[in-house]
XYZ file of C-alpha atoms in Angstrom:
318
model
C 12.752 -16.990 9.595
C 10.605 -17.289 12.726
C 13.496 -16.062 14.895
C 14.074 -13.177 12.486
C 10.425 -12.154 12.711
C 10.567 -12.285 16.513
C 13.658 -10.048 16.600
C 12.072 -7.615 14.146
C 8.869 -7.457 16.180
C 10.761 -6.818 19.418
C 12.843 -4.099 17.748
C 9.640 -2.475 16.498
C 8.235 -2.424 20.034
C 11.456 -0.975 21.398
C 11.707 1.715 18.717
C 8.085 2.791 19.108
C 7.930 2.698 22.885
C 4.534 0.972 23.125
C 5.102 -2.698 23.822
C 1.410 -3.563 24.117
C -0.372 -2.182 21.070
C 2.403 -1.532 18.554
C 3.963 -4.918 19.151
C 0.722 -6.534 18.027
C 0.545 -4.517 14.805
C 4.174 -4.963 13.768
C 4.415 -4.653 9.984
C 7.098 -6.848 8.444
C 8.682 -5.256 5.342
C 7.899 -7.548 2.417
C 10.885 -8.662 0.299
C 13.072 -5.962 1.830
C 16.315 -7.790 1.018
C 15.361 -8.125 -2.631
C 14.358 -4.448 -2.759
C 17.615 -3.261 -1.172
C 19.658 -5.320 -3.596
C 17.805 -4.300 -6.730
C 17.818 -0.600 -5.774
C 21.530 -0.800 -4.836
C 20.834 1.089 -1.633
C 24.335 0.646 -0.218
C 25.578 3.222 -2.721
C 22.587 5.604 -2.894
C 22.733 9.114 -1.420
C 19.110 10.199 -2.013
C 16.280 7.668 -1.689
C 12.521 8.254 -1.724
C 10.080 5.875 -0.017
C 6.753 6.932 -1.500
C 4.730 4.773 0.908
C 6.760 5.009 4.098
C 3.876 3.962 6.386
C 5.184 3.057 9.848
C 8.747 3.002 8.524
C 9.337 -0.735 8.215
C 11.119 -0.671 4.851
C 12.703 2.718 5.579
C 14.264 1.382 8.770
C 15.909 -1.425 6.806
C 17.012 0.911 4.013
C 18.683 3.416 6.337
C 20.689 0.685 8.024
C 22.559 -0.044 4.777
C 22.569 3.377 3.095
C 25.737 5.541 3.387
C 26.102 7.631 6.546
C 25.757 10.876 4.568
C 22.631 9.744 2.686
C 19.060 11.054 2.906
C 15.760 9.184 2.853
C 12.542 11.060 2.100
C 9.458 9.232 3.365
C 6.031 10.165 2.007
C 2.633 8.978 3.194
C -0.973 10.187 3.278
C -1.668 8.523 6.616
C -0.792 10.919 9.428
C -1.204 8.255 12.125
C 1.300 5.964 10.409
C 3.713 8.866 9.963
C 3.685 9.520 13.712
C 4.792 5.934 14.301
C 7.440 6.225 11.569
C 8.765 9.443 13.107
C 9.252 7.784 16.484
C 10.707 4.669 14.954
C 13.199 6.481 12.702
C 14.135 9.453 14.885
C 17.474 7.905 15.863
C 18.596 8.352 12.237
C 18.416 12.111 12.827
C 18.745 14.415 9.809
C 19.110 11.469 7.454
C 15.303 11.175 7.393
C 12.675 13.645 6.208
C 9.027 12.585 6.577
C 6.299 14.332 4.602
C 2.521 13.990 4.809
C 1.516 13.967 1.184
C 0.381 12.007 -1.842
C 2.955 10.425 -4.127
C 0.985 11.712 -7.095
C 2.493 15.079 -6.035
C 6.026 13.671 -5.924
C 7.521 16.397 -8.103
C 6.208 19.263 -5.975
C 7.072 17.481 -2.700
C 10.690 17.048 -3.788
C 10.744 20.569 -5.211
C 9.704 22.007 -1.855
C 12.572 20.084 -0.253
C 15.000 21.407 -2.893
C 15.692 17.835 -3.968
C 16.177 16.851 -7.593
C 17.041 13.566 -9.263
C 16.833 11.010 -6.441
C 18.799 7.841 -7.091
C 16.207 5.321 -5.911
C 12.423 5.440 -5.501
C 10.277 2.794 -3.847
C 6.544 2.018 -3.703
C 5.019 -0.593 -1.355
C 1.340 -0.547 -2.262
C -0.143 -2.765 0.411
C -1.979 -1.622 3.520
C 0.077 -2.066 6.664
C -0.918 -4.289 9.546
C -0.991 -1.094 11.607
C -3.853 0.198 9.444
C -5.678 -3.116 9.187
C -5.517 -3.783 12.914
C -7.271 -0.568 13.913
C -11.044 -1.196 13.601
C -11.730 2.552 13.582
C -10.060 2.868 10.175
C -12.652 0.611 8.555
C -10.249 -1.407 6.398
C -10.913 -4.803 7.986
C -13.949 -6.924 7.126
C -13.398 -9.097 10.203
C -13.401 -6.371 12.862
C -16.363 -4.180 13.806
C -15.718 -0.585 12.803
C -17.156 2.372 10.897
C -17.257 2.234 7.097
C -14.411 4.694 6.657
C -11.444 3.388 4.583
C -9.830 6.820 4.148
C -6.044 6.618 4.130
C -5.937 10.387 4.580
C -8.485 11.032 7.314
C -8.793 14.656 6.227
C -10.411 13.516 2.969
C -14.147 14.081 2.745
C -15.287 10.921 0.919
C -15.648 7.686 2.916
C -16.808 4.152 2.128
C -20.024 4.934 4.023
C -20.819 7.647 1.472
C -20.346 5.264 -1.453
C -22.253 2.322 0.015
C -25.236 4.385 1.122
C -25.527 6.932 -1.683
C -24.461 5.410 -5.001
C -26.980 3.748 -7.287
C -27.110 -0.004 -7.781
C -25.501 0.330 -11.214
C -22.714 2.529 -9.850
C -21.946 0.098 -7.039
C -21.936 -2.822 -9.452
C -19.475 -0.983 -11.702
C -17.136 -0.209 -8.794
C -17.128 -3.794 -7.504
C -16.510 -5.124 -11.001
C -13.833 -2.626 -12.066
C -11.845 -2.189 -8.861
C -12.536 -5.494 -7.125
C -12.814 -7.786 -10.152
C -15.787 -9.256 -8.322
C -17.675 -11.816 -10.457
C -20.870 -11.403 -8.452
C -20.888 -7.611 -8.417
C -24.505 -7.372 -9.625
C -25.881 -9.642 -6.900
C -23.949 -7.831 -4.192
C -24.931 -4.355 -5.385
C -28.594 -5.353 -5.604
C -28.724 -6.751 -2.070
C -26.849 -3.745 -0.666
C -29.412 -1.365 -2.107
C -32.279 -3.499 -0.781
C -30.746 -3.638 2.707
C -30.060 0.084 2.934
C -33.717 0.841 2.207
C -34.433 -0.496 5.699
C -31.476 1.115 7.475
C -28.132 2.719 6.551
C -25.100 0.459 6.366
C -22.797 1.847 9.037
C -20.234 -0.812 9.889
C -17.637 -3.053 8.277
C -19.137 -6.238 9.693
C -22.600 -5.187 8.537
C -21.279 -4.808 4.994
C -19.325 -8.055 5.210
C -22.427 -10.021 6.238
C -24.433 -8.553 3.353
C -21.745 -9.569 0.855
C -21.693 -13.119 2.231
C -25.490 -13.291 2.053
C -25.448 -12.150 -1.582
C -22.942 -14.728 -2.798
C -23.837 -18.223 -4.036
C -22.725 -21.000 -1.633
C -19.905 -22.254 -3.858
C -18.267 -18.811 -3.780
C -17.824 -19.112 -0.028
C -15.356 -21.968 -0.413
C -12.500 -19.860 -1.777
C -9.350 -19.290 0.274
C -9.841 -15.538 0.538
C -12.611 -13.968 2.623
C -15.802 -13.473 0.546
C -15.805 -9.709 1.201
C -12.167 -9.157 0.185
C -12.864 -7.901 -3.334
C -15.703 -5.592 -2.300
C -13.585 -4.003 0.433
C -10.696 -3.647 -2.014
C -12.941 -1.944 -4.559
C -14.352 0.534 -2.053
C -10.907 1.353 -0.659
C -9.518 1.973 -4.137
C -12.445 4.224 -5.007
C -12.360 6.182 -1.733
C -8.636 6.897 -2.050
C -8.434 7.112 -5.870
C -5.547 4.699 -5.603
C -5.147 3.618 -9.219
C -5.136 7.146 -10.639
C -2.611 8.139 -7.991
C -0.424 5.118 -8.752
C -0.122 5.732 -12.478
C 0.634 9.409 -11.914
C 3.081 8.606 -9.115
C 5.073 6.047 -11.111
C 5.288 8.368 -14.114
C 6.530 11.240 -11.958
C 8.980 8.933 -10.202
C 10.527 7.819 -13.491
C 10.700 11.397 -14.744
C 12.313 12.553 -11.492
C 14.914 9.769 -11.214
C 18.568 10.498 -11.885
C 20.368 8.775 -14.742
C 20.962 5.138 -13.722
C 18.578 5.675 -10.817
C 16.224 2.806 -10.032
C 12.556 2.394 -9.180
C 10.943 -0.589 -7.445
C 7.217 -1.252 -7.016
C 5.617 -3.935 -4.835
C 1.984 -4.581 -5.814
C -0.497 -6.811 -3.999
C -3.275 -7.258 -6.544
C -3.548 -7.500 -10.307
C -4.876 -3.971 -10.866
C -1.846 -2.371 -9.202
C 0.581 -4.763 -10.856
C -0.944 -4.106 -14.275
C -0.429 -0.367 -13.888
C 3.210 -0.836 -12.890
C 3.783 -3.289 -15.747
C 2.272 -1.150 -18.498
C 3.692 2.133 -17.220
C 7.160 0.580 -17.273
C 6.461 -0.768 -20.753
C 5.396 2.692 -21.973
C 8.601 4.348 -20.739
C 10.718 1.468 -22.026
C 9.251 1.919 -25.523
C 10.374 5.547 -25.359
C 13.897 4.451 -24.352
C 13.655 6.238 -21.000
C 14.086 3.156 -18.788
C 15.107 -0.456 -19.003
C 13.094 -3.067 -17.127
C 15.310 -5.031 -14.760
C 13.141 -8.123 -14.311
C 11.612 -10.190 -17.117
C 9.057 -11.453 -14.622
C 8.133 -9.878 -11.297
C 9.798 -11.284 -8.218
C 7.577 -12.974 -5.667
C 8.356 -13.700 -2.000
C 10.282 -16.835 -1.186
C 8.332 -19.732 0.245
C 9.962 -19.202 3.636
C 8.769 -15.592 3.823
C 5.210 -16.496 2.841
C 5.172 -19.246 5.435
C 6.009 -16.792 8.226
C 4.230 -13.744 6.806
C 1.090 -14.897 4.998
C 0.147 -11.351 3.955
C 3.145 -11.349 1.598
C 1.754 -14.208 -0.507
C 0.300 -12.009 -3.259
C 3.207 -9.547 -3.503
C 4.913 -8.907 -6.845
C 8.045 -6.802 -7.215
C 8.863 -4.965 -10.447
C 11.884 -2.737 -11.032
C 13.414 -0.524 -13.703
C 16.474 1.679 -14.278
C 16.570 5.153 -15.827
C 18.675 5.368 -18.983
Protein backbone atom coordinates (compact mmCIF):
# COMPACT_ATOMS: atom_id res chain seq x y z
CA UNK A 1 0.00 0.00 0.00
CA UNK A 2 2.84 2.40 0.84
CA UNK A 3 4.38 1.86 -2.61
CA UNK A 4 0.99 2.43 -4.22
CA UNK A 5 0.56 5.71 -2.36
CA UNK A 6 4.04 6.83 -3.44
CA UNK A 7 3.29 6.07 -7.10
CA UNK A 8 -0.06 7.86 -6.87
CA UNK A 9 1.54 10.91 -5.27
CA UNK A 10 4.26 11.09 -7.93
CA UNK A 11 1.67 10.74 -10.70
CA UNK A 12 -0.32 13.58 -9.14
CA UNK A 13 2.76 15.81 -9.16
CA UNK A 14 3.51 14.91 -12.77
CA UNK A 15 -0.07 15.49 -13.94
CA UNK A 16 -0.36 18.84 -12.18
CA UNK A 17 3.06 20.18 -13.07
CA UNK A 18 3.87 21.59 -9.61
CA UNK A 19 6.13 19.14 -7.83
CA UNK A 20 6.60 21.30 -4.73
CA UNK A 21 3.17 22.38 -3.52
CA UNK A 22 0.76 19.97 -5.20
CA UNK A 23 2.86 16.97 -4.28
CA UNK A 24 2.40 17.86 -0.62
CA UNK A 25 -1.38 18.14 -0.90
CA UNK A 26 -1.94 14.95 -2.89
CA UNK A 27 -5.46 13.68 -2.21
CA UNK A 28 -5.75 9.90 -2.26
CA UNK A 29 -9.16 8.71 -3.55
CA UNK A 30 -10.82 6.84 -0.69
CA UNK A 31 -12.08 3.32 -1.49
CA UNK A 32 -11.79 3.98 -5.22
CA UNK A 33 -11.56 0.28 -6.10
CA UNK A 34 -14.73 -0.50 -4.19
CA UNK A 35 -16.51 2.45 -5.83
CA UNK A 36 -15.45 1.43 -9.35
CA UNK A 37 -16.62 -2.11 -8.78
CA UNK A 38 -19.97 -1.25 -7.26
CA UNK A 39 -20.74 1.37 -9.93
CA UNK A 40 -19.63 -1.05 -12.69
CA UNK A 41 -17.61 1.71 -14.32
CA UNK A 42 -15.98 -0.54 -16.90
CA UNK A 43 -19.30 -0.67 -18.76
CA UNK A 44 -20.64 2.86 -18.14
CA UNK A 45 -20.85 5.44 -20.93
CA UNK A 46 -22.03 8.46 -18.90
CA UNK A 47 -20.77 8.99 -15.35
CA UNK A 48 -21.24 12.00 -13.06
CA UNK A 49 -18.78 12.82 -10.26
CA UNK A 50 -20.74 15.31 -8.18
CA UNK A 51 -17.73 16.22 -6.02
CA UNK A 52 -14.87 16.03 -8.50
CA UNK A 53 -12.49 18.19 -6.41
CA UNK A 54 -8.93 17.89 -7.72
CA UNK A 55 -9.92 14.89 -9.84
CA UNK A 56 -8.53 12.04 -7.74
CA UNK A 57 -11.49 9.68 -8.11
CA UNK A 58 -12.25 10.92 -11.63
CA UNK A 59 -8.72 10.08 -12.76
CA UNK A 60 -9.18 6.50 -11.56
CA UNK A 61 -12.65 6.22 -13.07
CA UNK A 62 -11.59 7.40 -16.53
CA UNK A 63 -8.78 4.86 -16.65
CA UNK A 64 -11.28 1.98 -16.59
CA UNK A 65 -14.29 3.53 -18.35
CA UNK A 66 -14.83 2.74 -22.08
CA UNK A 67 -12.89 4.87 -24.58
CA UNK A 68 -16.10 6.45 -25.88
CA UNK A 69 -17.45 7.31 -22.41
CA UNK A 70 -18.00 10.71 -20.79
CA UNK A 71 -17.38 11.86 -17.23
CA UNK A 72 -19.04 15.03 -15.96
CA UNK A 73 -17.25 16.50 -12.94
CA UNK A 74 -19.04 19.03 -10.74
CA UNK A 75 -17.62 21.09 -7.90
CA UNK A 76 -18.25 24.42 -6.15
CA UNK A 77 -14.56 25.01 -5.51
CA UNK A 78 -13.04 26.84 -8.47
CA UNK A 79 -9.47 26.40 -7.20
CA UNK A 80 -9.89 22.62 -7.01
CA UNK A 81 -11.44 22.58 -10.48
CA UNK A 82 -8.37 24.28 -11.93
CA UNK A 83 -6.21 21.47 -10.55
CA UNK A 84 -8.66 18.86 -11.85
CA UNK A 85 -8.63 20.45 -15.31
CA UNK A 86 -4.85 20.23 -15.52
CA UNK A 87 -4.79 16.74 -14.10
CA UNK A 88 -7.48 15.35 -16.41
CA UNK A 89 -6.78 17.28 -19.61
CA UNK A 90 -5.06 14.30 -21.24
CA UNK A 91 -8.46 12.55 -21.32
CA UNK A 92 -9.59 15.21 -23.79
CA UNK A 93 -13.29 15.38 -24.68
CA UNK A 94 -14.09 12.49 -22.37
CA UNK A 95 -14.20 14.97 -19.46
CA UNK A 96 -16.48 17.95 -18.88
CA UNK A 97 -15.86 19.99 -15.71
CA UNK A 98 -18.53 22.32 -14.36
CA UNK A 99 -18.37 24.84 -11.52
CA UNK A 100 -21.66 24.30 -9.78
CA UNK A 101 -23.57 22.84 -6.86
CA UNK A 102 -24.81 19.26 -7.02
CA UNK A 103 -28.13 20.44 -5.63
CA UNK A 104 -28.58 21.83 -9.18
CA UNK A 105 -27.70 18.51 -10.80
CA UNK A 106 -30.77 18.40 -13.02
CA UNK A 107 -30.19 21.84 -14.54
CA UNK A 108 -26.42 21.24 -14.91
CA UNK A 109 -27.04 18.05 -16.89
CA UNK A 110 -29.85 19.72 -18.82
CA UNK A 111 -27.52 22.49 -19.95
CA UNK A 112 -25.10 19.82 -21.18
CA UNK A 113 -27.94 18.03 -23.02
CA UNK A 114 -27.30 14.95 -20.89
CA UNK A 115 -30.10 12.76 -19.58
CA UNK A 116 -30.12 9.54 -17.60
CA UNK A 117 -26.47 9.06 -16.58
CA UNK A 118 -25.57 5.48 -15.74
CA UNK A 119 -23.53 6.14 -12.59
CA UNK A 120 -23.40 9.02 -10.11
CA UNK A 121 -20.86 9.46 -7.33
CA UNK A 122 -20.57 11.65 -4.23
CA UNK A 123 -17.39 11.90 -2.11
CA UNK A 124 -18.40 14.22 0.72
CA UNK A 125 -15.10 14.79 2.46
CA UNK A 126 -12.90 17.86 2.15
CA UNK A 127 -9.78 17.21 0.11
CA UNK A 128 -6.27 17.51 1.45
CA UNK A 129 -5.83 20.26 -1.14
CA UNK A 130 -8.47 22.34 0.65
CA UNK A 131 -7.34 21.47 4.16
CA UNK A 132 -3.69 22.22 3.44
CA UNK A 133 -4.29 25.80 2.32
CA UNK A 134 -4.48 27.96 5.48
CA UNK A 135 -6.17 30.77 3.54
CA UNK A 136 -9.29 28.62 3.11
CA UNK A 137 -9.87 28.49 6.86
CA UNK A 138 -10.81 24.81 7.07
CA UNK A 139 -7.93 23.70 9.30
CA UNK A 140 -7.92 24.23 13.06
CA UNK A 141 -4.17 23.54 13.22
CA UNK A 142 -2.98 26.15 10.72
CA UNK A 143 -3.24 29.92 11.13
CA UNK A 144 -5.69 31.36 8.62
CA UNK A 145 -8.76 33.56 8.25
CA UNK A 146 -12.12 32.25 9.47
CA UNK A 147 -13.45 31.62 5.98
CA UNK A 148 -14.60 28.01 5.31
CA UNK A 149 -16.42 28.86 2.06
CA UNK A 150 -16.16 26.06 -0.48
CA UNK A 151 -17.41 28.48 -3.13
CA UNK A 152 -15.36 31.61 -2.51
CA UNK A 153 -17.94 33.71 -4.34
CA UNK A 154 -20.44 33.03 -1.54
CA UNK A 155 -21.07 35.94 0.80
CA UNK A 156 -21.38 34.15 4.16
CA UNK A 157 -18.18 33.08 5.96
CA UNK A 158 -17.39 31.42 9.30
CA UNK A 159 -16.19 34.82 10.54
CA UNK A 160 -19.71 36.20 10.05
CA UNK A 161 -21.27 33.39 12.08
CA UNK A 162 -18.75 33.40 14.93
CA UNK A 163 -18.81 37.16 15.39
CA UNK A 164 -22.45 37.99 14.73
CA UNK A 165 -24.71 35.16 15.89
CA UNK A 166 -26.16 35.12 19.39
CA UNK A 167 -24.96 32.71 22.05
CA UNK A 168 -28.11 30.61 21.65
CA UNK A 169 -27.72 30.48 17.87
CA UNK A 170 -24.09 29.39 18.12
CA UNK A 171 -24.98 26.74 20.68
CA UNK A 172 -27.68 25.38 18.37
CA UNK A 173 -25.30 25.21 15.40
CA UNK A 174 -22.57 23.42 17.36
CA UNK A 175 -25.10 20.96 18.77
CA UNK A 176 -27.02 20.26 15.55
CA UNK A 177 -24.24 20.23 12.96
CA UNK A 178 -21.26 19.25 15.11
CA UNK A 179 -22.99 16.99 17.64
CA UNK A 180 -20.85 18.80 20.19
CA UNK A 181 -21.73 17.80 23.78
CA UNK A 182 -20.27 21.00 25.21
CA UNK A 183 -21.90 23.38 22.76
CA UNK A 184 -23.26 25.66 25.50
CA UNK A 185 -19.89 26.15 27.19
CA UNK A 186 -18.16 26.84 23.89
CA UNK A 187 -20.80 29.29 22.66
CA UNK A 188 -20.73 31.17 25.96
CA UNK A 189 -16.96 31.60 25.98
CA UNK A 190 -16.92 32.63 22.31
CA UNK A 191 -19.38 35.43 22.98
CA UNK A 192 -17.40 36.57 26.02
CA UNK A 193 -14.13 36.60 24.06
CA UNK A 194 -15.53 38.51 21.09
CA UNK A 195 -16.69 41.31 23.39
CA UNK A 196 -13.00 42.17 23.79
CA UNK A 197 -11.97 41.70 20.16
CA UNK A 198 -13.34 40.02 17.01
CA UNK A 199 -12.37 36.42 16.38
CA UNK A 200 -10.47 36.57 13.10
CA UNK A 201 -8.42 33.40 12.78
CA UNK A 202 -8.76 29.63 12.84
CA UNK A 203 -6.16 29.19 15.57
CA UNK A 204 -7.83 31.89 17.67
CA UNK A 205 -11.11 29.98 17.47
CA UNK A 206 -9.40 26.66 18.14
CA UNK A 207 -7.76 27.97 21.32
CA UNK A 208 -11.09 29.31 22.59
CA UNK A 209 -12.76 25.93 22.05
CA UNK A 210 -9.96 24.16 23.93
CA UNK A 211 -10.23 26.67 26.78
CA UNK A 212 -13.99 26.11 27.02
CA UNK A 213 -13.83 22.32 27.26
CA UNK A 214 -13.45 20.35 30.51
CA UNK A 215 -10.03 18.67 30.85
CA UNK A 216 -11.34 15.14 30.29
CA UNK A 217 -12.70 16.15 26.87
CA UNK A 218 -9.18 16.93 25.71
CA UNK A 219 -8.15 13.29 25.92
CA UNK A 220 -10.16 12.12 22.91
CA UNK A 221 -8.42 10.96 19.74
CA UNK A 222 -9.85 13.73 17.58
CA UNK A 223 -8.80 17.37 17.94
CA UNK A 224 -11.04 19.21 20.46
CA UNK A 225 -12.10 21.78 17.84
CA UNK A 226 -13.08 19.21 15.19
CA UNK A 227 -16.82 19.28 15.85
CA UNK A 228 -17.04 23.07 16.07
CA UNK A 229 -15.19 23.50 12.78
CA UNK A 230 -17.40 20.85 11.18
CA UNK A 231 -20.54 22.62 12.38
CA UNK A 232 -19.44 26.02 11.07
CA UNK A 233 -18.38 24.57 7.71
CA UNK A 234 -21.71 22.79 7.30
CA UNK A 235 -23.62 25.96 8.15
CA UNK A 236 -21.54 28.23 5.91
CA UNK A 237 -21.96 25.95 2.89
CA UNK A 238 -25.47 24.63 3.68
CA UNK A 239 -24.03 21.19 3.12
CA UNK A 240 -26.78 19.00 4.55
CA UNK A 241 -29.60 20.70 2.65
CA UNK A 242 -27.54 20.44 -0.52
CA UNK A 243 -26.79 16.76 0.10
CA UNK A 244 -30.39 15.66 0.53
CA UNK A 245 -31.46 17.61 -2.55
CA UNK A 246 -28.48 16.34 -4.54
CA UNK A 247 -29.05 12.66 -3.73
CA UNK A 248 -32.76 12.93 -4.55
CA UNK A 249 -32.02 14.58 -7.90
CA UNK A 250 -29.32 12.02 -8.62
CA UNK A 251 -31.70 9.11 -8.08
CA UNK A 252 -34.39 10.78 -10.17
CA UNK A 253 -31.90 11.48 -12.97
CA UNK A 254 -30.30 8.01 -13.09
CA UNK A 255 -31.05 5.66 -15.96
CA UNK A 256 -32.77 2.34 -15.32
CA UNK A 257 -30.23 0.01 -13.66
CA UNK A 258 -27.98 3.02 -13.13
CA UNK A 259 -26.13 3.16 -9.83
CA UNK A 260 -25.36 5.78 -7.20
CA UNK A 261 -22.57 5.65 -4.61
CA UNK A 262 -22.08 8.01 -1.66
CA UNK A 263 -19.02 8.22 0.61
CA UNK A 264 -19.79 10.04 3.87
CA UNK A 265 -17.30 11.02 6.57
CA UNK A 266 -19.52 11.83 9.54
CA UNK A 267 -22.81 10.59 10.94
CA UNK A 268 -24.92 13.53 9.74
CA UNK A 269 -23.98 12.95 6.09
CA UNK A 270 -24.30 9.19 6.39
CA UNK A 271 -27.73 9.51 8.00
CA UNK A 272 -29.00 11.60 5.10
CA UNK A 273 -27.72 9.09 2.55
CA UNK A 274 -29.18 6.18 4.53
CA UNK A 275 -32.66 7.64 4.98
CA UNK A 276 -32.89 9.11 1.49
CA UNK A 277 -32.09 5.69 0.06
CA UNK A 278 -34.65 4.15 2.40
CA UNK A 279 -37.32 6.64 1.25
CA UNK A 280 -36.78 5.83 -2.44
CA UNK A 281 -36.57 2.11 -1.71
CA UNK A 282 -39.98 2.23 0.01
CA UNK A 283 -41.37 3.75 -3.19
CA UNK A 284 -39.81 0.93 -5.25
CA UNK A 285 -37.60 3.36 -7.17
CA UNK A 286 -34.24 1.89 -6.10
CA UNK A 287 -32.80 -1.15 -4.42
CA UNK A 288 -30.07 -0.71 -1.82
CA UNK A 289 -26.98 -2.69 -2.78
CA UNK A 290 -25.32 -2.93 0.64
CA UNK A 291 -27.01 -4.10 3.85
CA UNK A 292 -24.34 -2.23 5.78
CA UNK A 293 -22.09 0.54 4.48
CA UNK A 294 -18.63 -0.46 3.36
CA UNK A 295 -15.71 0.93 5.32
CA UNK A 296 -12.06 1.18 4.21
CA UNK A 297 -9.86 -1.85 4.66
CA UNK A 298 -7.40 -1.79 7.52
CA UNK A 299 -4.51 -1.45 5.07
CA UNK A 300 -5.99 1.70 3.52
CA UNK A 301 -6.64 3.31 6.90
CA UNK A 302 -3.11 2.52 7.99
CA UNK A 303 -1.64 4.41 5.03
CA UNK A 304 -4.34 7.07 4.71
CA UNK A 305 -5.61 7.95 8.18
CA UNK A 306 -8.14 10.46 6.84
CA UNK A 307 -10.11 7.54 5.37
CA UNK A 308 -10.82 6.03 8.80
CA UNK A 309 -14.32 7.48 9.17
CA UNK A 310 -15.48 6.88 5.58
CA UNK A 311 -18.68 4.93 4.89
CA UNK A 312 -19.78 3.91 1.41
CA UNK A 313 -23.45 3.37 0.54
CA UNK A 314 -24.80 2.43 -2.88
CA UNK A 315 -28.10 1.81 -4.65
CA UNK A 316 -29.43 0.83 -8.09
CA UNK A 317 -32.34 2.40 -9.98
CA UNK A 318 -35.17 -0.03 -10.73
